[in-house]
mmCIF file of C-alpha atoms in Angstrom:
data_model
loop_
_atom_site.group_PDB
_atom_site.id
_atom_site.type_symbol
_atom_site.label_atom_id
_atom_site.label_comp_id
_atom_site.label_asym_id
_atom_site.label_seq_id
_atom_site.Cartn_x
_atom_site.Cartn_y
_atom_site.Cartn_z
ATOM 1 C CA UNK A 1 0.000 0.000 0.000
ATOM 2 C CA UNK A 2 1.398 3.330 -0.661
ATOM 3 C CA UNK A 3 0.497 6.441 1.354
ATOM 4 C CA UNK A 4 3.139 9.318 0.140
ATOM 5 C CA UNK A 5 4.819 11.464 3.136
ATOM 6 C CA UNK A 6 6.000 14.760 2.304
ATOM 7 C CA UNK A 7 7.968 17.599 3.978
ATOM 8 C CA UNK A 8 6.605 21.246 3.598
ATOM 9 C CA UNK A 9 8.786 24.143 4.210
ATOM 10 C CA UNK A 10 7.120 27.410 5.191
ATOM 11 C CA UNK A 11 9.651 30.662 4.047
ATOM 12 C CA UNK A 12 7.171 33.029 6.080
ATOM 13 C CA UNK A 13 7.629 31.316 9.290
ATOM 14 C CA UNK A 14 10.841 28.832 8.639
ATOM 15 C CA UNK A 15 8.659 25.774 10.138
ATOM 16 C CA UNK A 16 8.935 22.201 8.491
ATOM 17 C CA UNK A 17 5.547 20.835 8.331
ATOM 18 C CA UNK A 18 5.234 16.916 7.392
ATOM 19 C CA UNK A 19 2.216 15.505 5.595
ATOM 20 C CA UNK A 20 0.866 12.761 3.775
ATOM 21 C CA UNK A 21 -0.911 12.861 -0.008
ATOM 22 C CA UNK A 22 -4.309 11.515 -0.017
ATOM 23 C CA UNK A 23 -6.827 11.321 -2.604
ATOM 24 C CA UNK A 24 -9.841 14.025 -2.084
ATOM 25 C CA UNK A 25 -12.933 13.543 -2.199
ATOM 26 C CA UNK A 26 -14.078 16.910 -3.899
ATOM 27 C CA UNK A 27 -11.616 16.734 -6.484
ATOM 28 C CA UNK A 28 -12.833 13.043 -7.332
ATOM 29 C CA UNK A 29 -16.399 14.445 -7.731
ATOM 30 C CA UNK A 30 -14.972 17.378 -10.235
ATOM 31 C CA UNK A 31 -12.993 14.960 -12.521
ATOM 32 C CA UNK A 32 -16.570 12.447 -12.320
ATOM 33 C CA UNK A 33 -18.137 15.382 -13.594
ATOM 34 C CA UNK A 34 -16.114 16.040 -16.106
ATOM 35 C CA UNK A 35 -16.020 12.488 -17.375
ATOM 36 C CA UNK A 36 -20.342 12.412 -16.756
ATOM 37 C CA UNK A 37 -19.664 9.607 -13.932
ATOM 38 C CA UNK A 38 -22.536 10.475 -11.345
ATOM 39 C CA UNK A 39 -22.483 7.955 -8.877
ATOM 40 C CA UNK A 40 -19.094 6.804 -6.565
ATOM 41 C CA UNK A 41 -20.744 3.340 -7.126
ATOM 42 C CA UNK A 42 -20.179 3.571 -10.878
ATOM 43 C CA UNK A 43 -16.264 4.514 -10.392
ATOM 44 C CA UNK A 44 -15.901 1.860 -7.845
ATOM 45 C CA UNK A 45 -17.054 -0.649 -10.075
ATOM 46 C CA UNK A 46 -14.592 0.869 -13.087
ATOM 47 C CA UNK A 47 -12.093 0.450 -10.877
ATOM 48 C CA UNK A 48 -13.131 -3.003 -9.486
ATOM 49 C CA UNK A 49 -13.204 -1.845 -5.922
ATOM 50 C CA UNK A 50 -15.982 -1.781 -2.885
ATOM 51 C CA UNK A 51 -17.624 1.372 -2.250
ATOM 52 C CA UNK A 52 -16.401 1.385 1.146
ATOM 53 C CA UNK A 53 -12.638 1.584 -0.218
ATOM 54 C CA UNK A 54 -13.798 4.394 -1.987
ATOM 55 C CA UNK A 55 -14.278 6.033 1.431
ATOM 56 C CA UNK A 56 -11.326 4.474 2.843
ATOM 57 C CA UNK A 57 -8.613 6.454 0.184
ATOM 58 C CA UNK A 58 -10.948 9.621 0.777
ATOM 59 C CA UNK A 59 -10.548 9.503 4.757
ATOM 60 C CA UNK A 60 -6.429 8.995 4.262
ATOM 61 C CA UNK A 61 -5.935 4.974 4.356
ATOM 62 C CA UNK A 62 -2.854 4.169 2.217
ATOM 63 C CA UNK A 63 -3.757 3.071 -1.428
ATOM 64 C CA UNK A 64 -1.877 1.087 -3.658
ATOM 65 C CA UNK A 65 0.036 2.821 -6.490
ATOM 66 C CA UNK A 66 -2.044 0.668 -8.796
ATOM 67 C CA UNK A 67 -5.068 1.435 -7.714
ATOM 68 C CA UNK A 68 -3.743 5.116 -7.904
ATOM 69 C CA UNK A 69 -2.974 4.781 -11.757
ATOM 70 C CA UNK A 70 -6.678 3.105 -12.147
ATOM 71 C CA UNK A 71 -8.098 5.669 -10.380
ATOM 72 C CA UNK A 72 -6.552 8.518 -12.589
ATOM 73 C CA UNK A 73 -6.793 6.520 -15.774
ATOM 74 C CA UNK A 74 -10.527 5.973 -15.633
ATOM 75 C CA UNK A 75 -11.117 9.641 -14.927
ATOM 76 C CA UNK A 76 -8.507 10.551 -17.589
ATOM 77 C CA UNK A 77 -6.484 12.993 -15.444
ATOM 78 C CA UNK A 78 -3.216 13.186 -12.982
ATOM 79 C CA UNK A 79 -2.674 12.517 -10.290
ATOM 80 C CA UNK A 80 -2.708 16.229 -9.033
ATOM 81 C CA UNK A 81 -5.996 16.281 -10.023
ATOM 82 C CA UNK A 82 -7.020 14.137 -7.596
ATOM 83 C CA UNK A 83 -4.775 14.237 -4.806
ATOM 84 C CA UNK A 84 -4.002 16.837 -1.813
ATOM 85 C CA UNK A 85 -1.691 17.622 0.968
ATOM 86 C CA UNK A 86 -2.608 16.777 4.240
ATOM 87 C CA UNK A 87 -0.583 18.524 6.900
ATOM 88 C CA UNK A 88 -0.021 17.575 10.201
ATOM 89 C CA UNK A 89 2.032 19.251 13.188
ATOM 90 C CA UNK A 90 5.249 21.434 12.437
ATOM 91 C CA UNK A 91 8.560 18.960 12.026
ATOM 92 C CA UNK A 92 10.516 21.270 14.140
ATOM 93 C CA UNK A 93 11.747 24.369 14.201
ATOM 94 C CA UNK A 94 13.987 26.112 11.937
ATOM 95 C CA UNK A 95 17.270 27.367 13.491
ATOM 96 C CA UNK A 96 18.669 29.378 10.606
#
């Protein structure tokens, strides 16, 4: 399973935030709408999944990369498209 951890750097405020890439929900629905899919049921069966993982990816669980590249090739878009940045608390402090 595959759940991508990032580092964030804020120049305002020198914090490192870390965070995690998960697909979103909202930006799901915009590229179904695009692509005239109207039900999460429909996609989940595209993508030979349950429902319920559908909700799963959208509250964070890790994915696989496959089901990643499914996901974006049956909504013909990237991956940006359909993922965000969670962040979580600041890394640590900046000393420079």
């Amino acid at each position: 399973m595959l759940t991508i951890f990032t580092l964030k750097l804020d120049t305002h405020t020198g914090r490192v935030y870390a965070g995690a890439m998960r697909i979103d929900k909202e930006k799901v629905k915009r590229q179904m709408k695009k692509r005239q899919i109207r039900r999460f049921a429909h996609l989940a069966e595209m993508l030979g999944v349950r429902r319920a993982t559908l909700s799963e990816w959208f509250n964070g669980r890790p994915f696989a990369s496959a089901s990643l590249q499914a996901l974006v090739t049956a909504l013909d878009c990237t991956p940006n498209d359909v993922l965000v940045w969670d962040e979580t608390q600041p890394a640590h402090e900046s000393t420079g």
